[in-house]
Amino acid sequence: MKRILIIGSTGQIGSELSWKLRSIYGESNVICGYFAPPFPEGFFEAGQTVKIDATDINQVADAVKKYQIDTIYNLAAILSATAEKNPQLGWDVGIGSLMNCLDVAREYHCAVFTPSSIGAFGSNTPHKNTPQDTIQRPNTVYGITKVAGELISDYYYERWGVDTRSVRYPGLISNLTLPGGGTTDYAVEIFYKAVKNEKFVCPLRAGTFMDMMYMPDALDAAIQIMEADPAKLKHRNSFNITAMSFDPERLYAEIKRHIPGFVMEYDIDPLKQAIADSWPDNMDDSCARIEWGWNPKYNLEAMTKDMIAILKKKMAVGNECYF
Ligand code: NAD
Ligand code: SER
């Protein structure tokens, strides 16, 4: 049975991955590292927790030793739009945490999962059907940390045999914890406005296509890649994965099928628009499908239906977790 440490377990992914990992590997085998509020409801009661600033290698090493960890899910990062406002912090958290995880993993023989992103691509990457192996010259600090992270993770695998694996997540849509300041956040925020019958002001232009994924598929990807047969992996850091690609108009139209009175207007955020324009429209994820069986369950229609149903249920019980 794995002994898992999740670093950054209170964020958009971690708050749901922690439940899923506990359900698979057992409550006592999953240790949730936290850094700063907000904390998900019931976080401290749900299982074992440990405070970790991942930019401090001693804190990572102490937790790995104390809990006899063999697998680290490293989710600490500053997302794209926020990192552009504080590039030094984006670099320190993105790369500092990763280097610490890799060094500790090397010493204590842990496997390491660190998500990369569609942000690892840039303006001169082919935007349509973006290949697995292609030009990666991002012009955001977030993207630079992702490319550097992919390369150094492969380096630790090739040089020292550290079992590093990763996926390039697209924008993630979820309904438990709000996203942490990314360019794709609009695709979550729009649902909260729709179920409240409020107008949504979209920060990206119509026609801005990006890859997206519903959280249940993102969690499956994180678990499946870490369980994959290593003999079948030709790539490691990092695999393109996607589930759907849409622009704001397509998403708006799909939500309106469920909430006909919903209204969306545009007020373009130049920073987010520039970032989104530099990212792929849709990635080719065939290597993930071939090498470890990637096969998402949710398309735009299924995700939209589920998001609206869950958020309506939350509203009905007066749960206040809104933009
Ligand atoms: P998030 O912003 O919601 O959560 C990040 C977590 O990192 C938070 O719990 C925060 O407290 C923690 N953290 C920040 N500084 C830390 C530090 N010094 N030490 C320890 N923890 C620290 O991010 P997320 O959306 O959950 O993303 C997790 C990973 O997935 C990141 O690497 C991100 O780049 C990647 N990713 C996310 C998306 C997405 O749409 N959410 C898409 C692509 C890739
Ligand atoms: N959702 C993330 C962001 O927009 C993509 O990595 O920053």
Short mmCIF file of C-alpha atoms and ligand atoms in Angstrom, two decimals:
data_model
loop_
_atom_site.label_atom_id
_atom_site.label_comp_id
_atom_site.label_asym_id
_atom_site.label_seq_id
_atom_site.Cartn_x
_atom_site.Cartn_y
_atom_site.Cartn_z
CA MET A 1 0.00 0.00 0.00
CA LYS A 2 1.31 3.46 -0.88
CA ARG A 3 2.15 6.04 1.81
CA ILE A 4 1.21 9.37 0.26
CA LEU A 5 2.07 12.98 1.11
CA ILE A 6 0.03 15.65 -0.69
CA ILE A 7 1.74 19.04 -0.72
CA GLY A 8 -0.72 21.89 -1.36
CA SER A 9 -3.67 19.68 -0.46
CA THR A 10 -6.09 22.55 0.26
CA GLY A 11 -6.20 23.97 -3.27
CA GLN A 12 -8.59 23.36 -6.16
CA ILE A 13 -7.12 19.95 -7.00
CA GLY A 14 -5.76 18.92 -3.60
CA SER A 15 -9.02 19.42 -1.72
CA GLU A 16 -10.65 16.76 -3.94
CA LEU A 17 -7.61 14.57 -4.60
CA SER A 18 -7.16 14.07 -0.87
CA TRP A 19 -10.64 12.47 -0.56
CA LYS A 20 -10.11 10.31 -3.59
CA LEU A 21 -6.67 9.08 -2.50
CA ARG A 22 -7.97 8.31 1.00
CA SER A 23 -10.82 6.28 -0.47
CA ILE A 24 -8.37 4.20 -2.53
CA TYR A 25 -5.32 3.84 -0.29
CA GLY A 26 -6.90 4.20 3.16
CA GLU A 27 -7.27 7.19 5.44
CA SER A 28 -4.15 6.44 7.46
CA ASN A 29 -1.96 6.25 4.34
CA VAL A 30 -2.65 9.76 3.04
CA ILE A 31 -1.10 12.77 4.76
CA CYS A 32 -2.42 16.17 3.70
CA GLY A 33 0.12 18.98 3.72
CA TYR A 34 -1.32 22.46 4.20
CA PHE A 35 0.29 25.86 3.93
CA ALA A 36 -2.18 28.72 4.28
CA PRO A 37 -5.92 29.37 4.54
CA PRO A 38 -8.55 29.01 3.20
CA PHE A 39 -8.97 25.41 4.37
CA PRO A 40 -11.74 23.21 2.96
CA GLU A 41 -14.62 22.51 5.33
CA GLY A 42 -13.79 19.57 7.60
CA PHE A 43 -10.17 19.53 6.42
CA PHE A 44 -8.58 18.96 9.83
CA GLU A 45 -11.14 16.37 10.90
CA ALA A 46 -10.98 14.26 7.72
CA GLY A 47 -7.58 12.66 8.25
CA GLN A 48 -3.92 13.28 9.02
CA THR A 49 -2.60 16.75 8.23
CA VAL A 50 0.80 18.42 8.48
CA LYS A 51 1.83 22.04 7.97
CA ILE A 52 4.44 22.28 5.22
CA ASP A 53 6.06 25.22 3.49
CA ALA A 54 7.45 23.30 0.53
CA THR A 55 10.02 25.99 -0.19
CA ASP A 56 11.76 24.80 3.00
CA ILE A 57 13.42 21.45 2.26
CA ASN A 58 13.62 20.54 5.95
CA GLN A 59 9.84 20.68 6.27
CA VAL A 60 9.41 18.38 3.26
CA ALA A 61 12.08 15.96 4.50
CA ASP A 62 10.70 15.90 8.06
CA ALA A 63 7.22 14.97 6.84
CA VAL A 64 8.53 12.28 4.48
CA LYS A 65 10.61 10.74 7.28
CA LYS A 66 7.97 11.03 10.00
CA TYR A 67 5.17 9.48 7.95
CA GLN A 68 7.35 7.03 5.97
CA ILE A 69 6.16 8.44 2.68
CA ASP A 70 6.85 6.70 -0.64
CA THR A 71 4.77 8.90 -2.98
CA ILE A 72 4.60 12.71 -3.08
CA TYR A 73 1.82 14.57 -4.87
CA ASN A 74 3.36 18.01 -5.21
CA LEU A 75 0.57 20.51 -5.95
CA ALA A 76 2.20 23.70 -4.61
CA ALA A 77 2.14 26.44 -7.24
CA ILE A 78 1.09 30.00 -7.97
CA LEU A 79 -1.27 29.91 -10.96
CA SER A 80 -0.72 31.82 -14.17
CA ALA A 81 -2.50 35.16 -13.72
CA THR A 82 -1.43 35.54 -10.08
CA ALA A 83 2.18 34.61 -10.88
CA GLU A 84 2.34 37.36 -13.55
CA LYS A 85 1.64 39.85 -10.76
CA ASN A 86 4.40 38.40 -8.56
CA PRO A 87 6.88 36.53 -10.79
CA GLN A 88 9.43 35.99 -8.01
CA LEU A 89 6.84 34.23 -5.87
CA GLY A 90 5.70 32.21 -8.89
CA TRP A 91 9.25 31.02 -9.44
CA ASP A 92 10.04 30.41 -5.76
CA VAL A 93 6.95 28.29 -5.12
CA GLY A 94 6.83 26.53 -8.50
CA ILE A 95 10.49 25.64 -8.77
CA GLY A 96 11.60 25.84 -5.12
CA SER A 97 8.95 23.35 -3.99
CA LEU A 98 9.66 21.01 -6.87
CA MET A 99 13.43 20.98 -6.30
CA ASN A 100 12.87 20.22 -2.63
CA CYS A 101 10.48 17.40 -3.43
CA LEU A 102 12.91 15.93 -5.95
CA ASP A 103 15.88 16.06 -3.59
CA VAL A 104 13.91 14.54 -0.73
CA ALA A 105 12.47 11.91 -3.10
CA ARG A 106 15.96 11.03 -4.25
CA GLU A 107 17.16 10.52 -0.68
CA TYR A 108 14.07 8.65 0.61
CA HIS A 109 13.14 6.79 -2.60
CA CYS A 110 9.77 8.40 -3.26
CA ALA A 111 7.81 8.68 -6.47
CA VAL A 112 6.80 12.26 -7.36
CA PHE A 113 3.76 13.61 -9.22
CA THR A 114 3.93 17.31 -10.14
CA PRO A 115 1.33 18.66 -12.57
CA SER A 116 2.44 20.61 -15.58
CA SER A 117 -0.04 22.64 -17.62
CA ILE A 118 -1.21 23.91 -20.99
CA GLY A 119 0.78 26.92 -19.76
CA ALA A 120 3.98 25.03 -20.65
CA PHE A 121 3.30 26.02 -24.28
CA GLY A 122 3.72 29.44 -25.85
CA SER A 123 2.78 31.59 -28.84
CA ASN A 124 5.01 29.74 -31.30
CA THR A 125 3.70 26.29 -30.33
CA PRO A 126 1.28 24.83 -32.91
CA HIS A 127 -2.11 25.76 -31.41
CA LYS A 128 -4.25 23.17 -33.13
CA ASN A 129 -3.83 19.52 -32.18
CA THR A 130 -0.73 20.54 -30.20
CA PRO A 131 1.68 17.58 -30.35
CA GLN A 132 3.09 15.82 -27.29
CA ASP A 133 6.63 16.79 -28.24
CA THR A 134 6.80 20.27 -29.73
CA ILE A 135 8.11 23.82 -29.26
CA GLN A 136 7.82 24.98 -25.62
CA ARG A 137 8.75 28.66 -25.31
CA PRO A 138 6.14 30.12 -22.92
CA ASN A 139 6.28 33.83 -22.08
CA THR A 140 4.70 33.67 -18.62
CA VAL A 141 6.63 32.94 -15.44
CA TYR A 142 4.09 30.19 -14.72
CA GLY A 143 4.82 28.55 -18.06
CA ILE A 144 8.56 28.91 -17.55
CA THR A 145 8.30 27.10 -14.19
CA LYS A 146 6.29 24.35 -15.89
CA VAL A 147 8.80 23.77 -18.69
CA ALA A 148 11.72 23.91 -16.25
CA GLY A 149 9.79 21.55 -13.96
CA GLU A 150 9.21 19.05 -16.74
CA LEU A 151 12.88 19.09 -17.71
CA ILE A 152 14.29 18.81 -14.19
CA SER A 153 11.83 16.02 -13.35
CA ASP A 154 12.98 14.03 -16.38
CA TYR A 155 16.57 14.77 -15.37
CA TYR A 156 16.06 13.34 -11.86
CA TYR A 157 14.52 10.23 -13.41
CA GLU A 158 17.26 9.71 -15.96
CA ARG A 159 20.20 10.64 -13.72
CA TRP A 160 19.09 9.20 -10.38
CA GLY A 161 16.12 6.99 -11.08
CA VAL A 162 13.61 9.11 -9.17
CA ASP A 163 10.17 7.92 -10.33
CA THR A 164 8.82 11.26 -11.57
CA ARG A 165 5.57 11.43 -13.57
CA SER A 166 3.34 14.26 -14.70
CA VAL A 167 0.43 15.41 -16.83
CA ARG A 168 -0.13 18.74 -18.57
CA TYR A 169 -3.51 19.65 -17.12
CA PRO A 170 -5.81 21.90 -19.09
CA GLY A 171 -8.13 24.33 -17.30
CA LEU A 172 -9.92 22.43 -14.53
CA ILE A 173 -13.60 22.89 -13.77
CA SER A 174 -14.81 21.92 -10.30
CA ASN A 175 -17.38 22.74 -7.62
CA LEU A 176 -15.70 22.20 -4.24
CA THR A 177 -12.80 24.66 -4.01
CA LEU A 178 -12.49 27.78 -6.14
CA PRO A 179 -9.55 28.03 -8.55
CA GLY A 180 -6.41 29.76 -7.38
CA GLY A 181 -5.97 32.67 -9.83
CA GLY A 182 -5.51 31.16 -13.26
CA THR A 183 -6.40 32.18 -16.79
CA THR A 184 -8.98 29.41 -17.14
CA ASP A 185 -10.87 30.37 -13.95
CA TYR A 186 -13.67 31.97 -16.00
CA ALA A 187 -14.89 28.49 -16.92
CA VAL A 188 -15.63 27.85 -13.22
CA GLU A 189 -16.85 31.31 -12.25
CA ILE A 190 -19.46 31.32 -15.04
CA PHE A 191 -21.28 28.38 -13.41
CA TYR A 192 -21.55 30.08 -10.02
CA LYS A 193 -23.04 33.19 -11.68
CA ALA A 194 -25.42 31.09 -13.79
CA VAL A 195 -26.92 29.16 -10.88
CA LYS A 196 -27.34 32.40 -8.92
CA ASN A 197 -29.13 33.94 -11.93
CA GLU A 198 -26.55 36.71 -12.06
CA LYS A 199 -24.92 38.21 -15.14
CA PHE A 200 -21.44 36.88 -15.93
CA VAL A 201 -18.78 39.26 -17.22
CA CYS A 202 -16.30 37.21 -19.23
CA PRO A 203 -12.64 38.33 -19.16
CA LEU A 204 -11.75 36.48 -22.39
CA ARG A 205 -12.87 37.20 -25.97
CA ALA A 206 -15.28 35.03 -27.90
CA GLY A 207 -13.24 32.62 -30.01
CA THR A 208 -10.61 32.02 -27.29
CA PHE A 209 -10.43 28.25 -27.38
CA MET A 210 -8.58 26.32 -24.65
CA ASP A 211 -8.46 22.74 -23.44
CA MET A 212 -10.56 22.02 -20.34
CA MET A 213 -11.38 19.10 -18.05
CA TYR A 214 -13.86 18.27 -15.29
CA MET A 215 -12.28 17.52 -11.91
CA PRO A 216 -13.31 13.82 -11.68
CA ASP A 217 -11.27 13.15 -14.82
CA ALA A 218 -8.34 15.21 -13.50
CA LEU A 219 -8.28 13.12 -10.31
CA ASP A 220 -8.39 9.89 -12.30
CA ALA A 221 -5.46 11.11 -14.40
CA ALA A 222 -3.34 11.87 -11.32
CA ILE A 223 -3.98 8.39 -9.93
CA GLN A 224 -3.74 6.44 -13.18
CA ILE A 225 -0.41 7.93 -14.21
CA MET A 226 1.10 7.08 -10.81
CA GLU A 227 -0.25 3.51 -11.08
CA ALA A 228 0.83 3.07 -14.72
CA ASP A 229 3.18 0.26 -15.69
CA PRO A 230 6.58 2.03 -15.97
CA ALA A 231 7.65 -0.33 -18.76
CA LYS A 232 4.96 1.20 -20.98
CA LEU A 233 5.93 4.85 -20.38
CA LYS A 234 7.91 6.34 -23.24
CA HIS A 235 7.26 9.81 -21.82
CA ARG A 236 7.20 10.90 -18.19
CA ASN A 237 7.27 14.65 -17.71
CA SER A 238 4.82 15.50 -18.97
CA PHE A 239 1.83 14.03 -20.86
CA ASN A 240 -0.67 16.13 -22.81
CA ILE A 241 -4.17 15.29 -21.53
CA THR A 242 -7.47 16.89 -22.44
CA ALA A 243 -11.19 16.18 -22.25
CA MET A 244 -12.81 19.06 -24.17
CA SER A 245 -11.99 22.33 -25.89
CA PHE A 246 -14.34 25.32 -25.99
CA ASP A 247 -14.43 29.09 -26.14
CA PRO A 248 -16.62 31.32 -23.91
CA GLU A 249 -19.45 31.40 -26.49
CA ARG A 250 -19.68 27.62 -26.71
CA LEU A 251 -19.72 27.29 -22.91
CA TYR A 252 -22.32 30.07 -22.62
CA ALA A 253 -24.56 28.35 -25.16
CA GLU A 254 -24.30 25.03 -23.31
CA ILE A 255 -25.19 26.62 -19.95
CA LYS A 256 -28.13 28.45 -21.56
CA ARG A 257 -29.60 25.08 -22.57
CA HIS A 258 -30.13 24.51 -18.81
CA ILE A 259 -30.66 28.14 -17.67
CA PRO A 260 -32.24 29.96 -20.65
CA GLY A 261 -32.32 33.37 -18.95
CA PHE A 262 -28.59 33.43 -18.22
CA VAL A 263 -26.75 36.51 -19.54
CA MET A 264 -23.04 36.85 -20.38
CA GLU A 265 -21.21 40.02 -21.40
CA TYR A 266 -17.57 40.67 -22.18
CA ASP A 267 -15.03 42.91 -20.47
CA ILE A 268 -11.65 41.71 -21.67
CA ASP A 269 -8.81 41.43 -19.15
CA PRO A 270 -5.71 42.14 -21.30
CA LEU A 271 -3.37 40.09 -19.08
CA LYS A 272 -5.55 36.98 -19.11
CA GLN A 273 -6.35 37.42 -22.82
CA ALA A 274 -2.64 37.57 -23.73
CA ILE A 275 -1.94 34.45 -21.70
CA ALA A 276 -4.90 32.55 -23.15
CA ASP A 277 -3.90 33.56 -26.70
CA SER A 278 -0.48 32.00 -26.17
CA TRP A 279 -1.89 28.62 -25.08
CA PRO A 280 -3.08 25.74 -27.30
CA ASP A 281 -6.62 25.62 -28.68
CA ASN A 282 -6.64 21.87 -28.32
CA MET A 283 -3.91 19.35 -27.49
CA ASP A 284 -3.23 15.95 -28.98
CA ASP A 285 -3.29 13.55 -26.01
CA SER A 286 -2.77 10.32 -27.95
CA CYS A 287 0.50 9.46 -26.16
CA ALA A 288 -1.32 9.42 -22.78
CA ARG A 289 -4.07 7.27 -24.28
CA ILE A 290 -1.57 4.78 -25.73
CA GLU A 291 1.01 4.68 -22.92
CA TRP A 292 -1.25 4.52 -19.85
CA GLY A 293 -4.83 4.29 -21.04
CA TRP A 294 -6.00 7.89 -20.57
CA ASN A 295 -9.72 8.08 -21.41
CA PRO A 296 -11.75 10.96 -19.91
CA LYS A 297 -15.41 10.42 -19.02
CA TYR A 298 -16.80 13.97 -19.19
CA ASN A 299 -17.34 16.05 -22.33
CA LEU A 300 -18.76 19.60 -22.32
CA GLU A 301 -22.37 18.43 -22.20
CA ALA A 302 -21.89 15.94 -19.33
CA MET A 303 -19.70 18.31 -17.32
CA THR A 304 -22.16 21.22 -17.68
CA LYS A 305 -25.12 19.12 -16.58
CA ASP A 306 -23.24 17.83 -13.53
CA MET A 307 -21.83 21.23 -12.51
CA ILE A 308 -25.24 22.89 -12.61
CA ALA A 309 -26.93 20.06 -10.70
CA ILE A 310 -24.28 20.08 -7.94
CA LEU A 311 -24.14 23.86 -7.57
CA LYS A 312 -27.95 24.08 -7.45
CA LYS A 313 -27.96 21.47 -4.69
CA LYS A 314 -25.31 23.44 -2.76
CA MET A 315 -27.33 26.63 -3.11
CA ALA A 316 -30.41 24.86 -1.84
CA VAL A 317 -28.65 24.03 1.43
CA GLY A 318 -27.32 27.58 1.69
CA ASN A 319 -23.65 26.74 1.12
CA GLU A 320 -21.88 30.06 0.55
CA CYS A 321 -18.88 29.36 -1.65
CA TYR A 322 -19.32 31.91 -4.41
CA PHE A 323 -17.28 34.26 -6.50
P1 NAD B 1 -4.28 26.07 -6.13
O1 NAD B 1 -3.76 27.45 -6.31
O2 NAD B 1 -5.73 25.89 -5.98
O3 NAD B 1 -3.56 25.37 -4.89
C1 NAD B 1 -2.18 25.49 -4.69
C2 NAD B 1 -1.86 25.01 -3.30
O4 NAD B 1 -0.48 25.26 -3.06
C3 NAD B 1 -2.64 25.70 -2.20
O5 NAD B 1 -3.13 24.73 -1.29
C4 NAD B 1 -1.60 26.57 -1.50
O6 NAD B 1 -1.85 26.75 -0.11
C5 NAD B 1 -0.37 25.72 -1.72
N1 NAD B 1 0.91 26.44 -1.57
C6 NAD B 1 1.23 27.67 -1.99
N2 NAD B 1 2.49 27.98 -1.59
C7 NAD B 1 2.95 26.89 -0.92
C8 NAD B 1 4.17 26.58 -0.26
N3 NAD B 1 5.19 27.45 -0.20
N4 NAD B 1 4.30 25.35 0.33
C9 NAD B 1 3.29 24.47 0.29
N5 NAD B 1 2.11 24.70 -0.30
C10 NAD B 1 1.95 25.91 -0.91
O7 NAD B 1 -3.73 25.21 -7.36
P2 NAD B 1 -4.39 23.92 -8.03
O8 NAD B 1 -5.33 24.41 -9.05
O9 NAD B 1 -4.83 22.98 -7.01
O10 NAD B 1 -3.11 23.38 -8.82
C11 NAD B 1 -2.29 22.34 -8.33
C12 NAD B 1 -1.25 22.06 -9.40
O11 NAD B 1 -1.91 21.74 -10.65
C13 NAD B 1 -0.33 23.23 -9.71
O12 NAD B 1 0.95 22.76 -10.05
C14 NAD B 1 -0.97 23.85 -10.93
O13 NAD B 1 -0.05 24.56 -11.71
C15 NAD B 1 -1.46 22.62 -11.66
N6 NAD B 1 -2.50 22.91 -12.61
C16 NAD B 1 -3.72 23.35 -12.21
C17 NAD B 1 -4.68 23.64 -13.16
C18 NAD B 1 -6.05 24.13 -12.77
O14 NAD B 1 -6.84 24.50 -13.65
N7 NAD B 1 -6.39 24.15 -11.50
C19 NAD B 1 -4.40 23.47 -14.52
C20 NAD B 1 -3.13 23.05 -14.89
C21 NAD B 1 -2.19 22.75 -13.93
N1 SER B 2 -5.76 26.71 -14.87
C1 SER B 2 -4.38 27.05 -14.97
C2 SER B 2 -4.21 28.52 -15.12
O1 SER B 2 -5.04 29.10 -15.77
C3 SER B 2 -3.75 26.34 -16.15
O2 SER B 2 -2.54 25.85 -15.78
O3 SER B 2 -3.26 29.05 -14.62
#
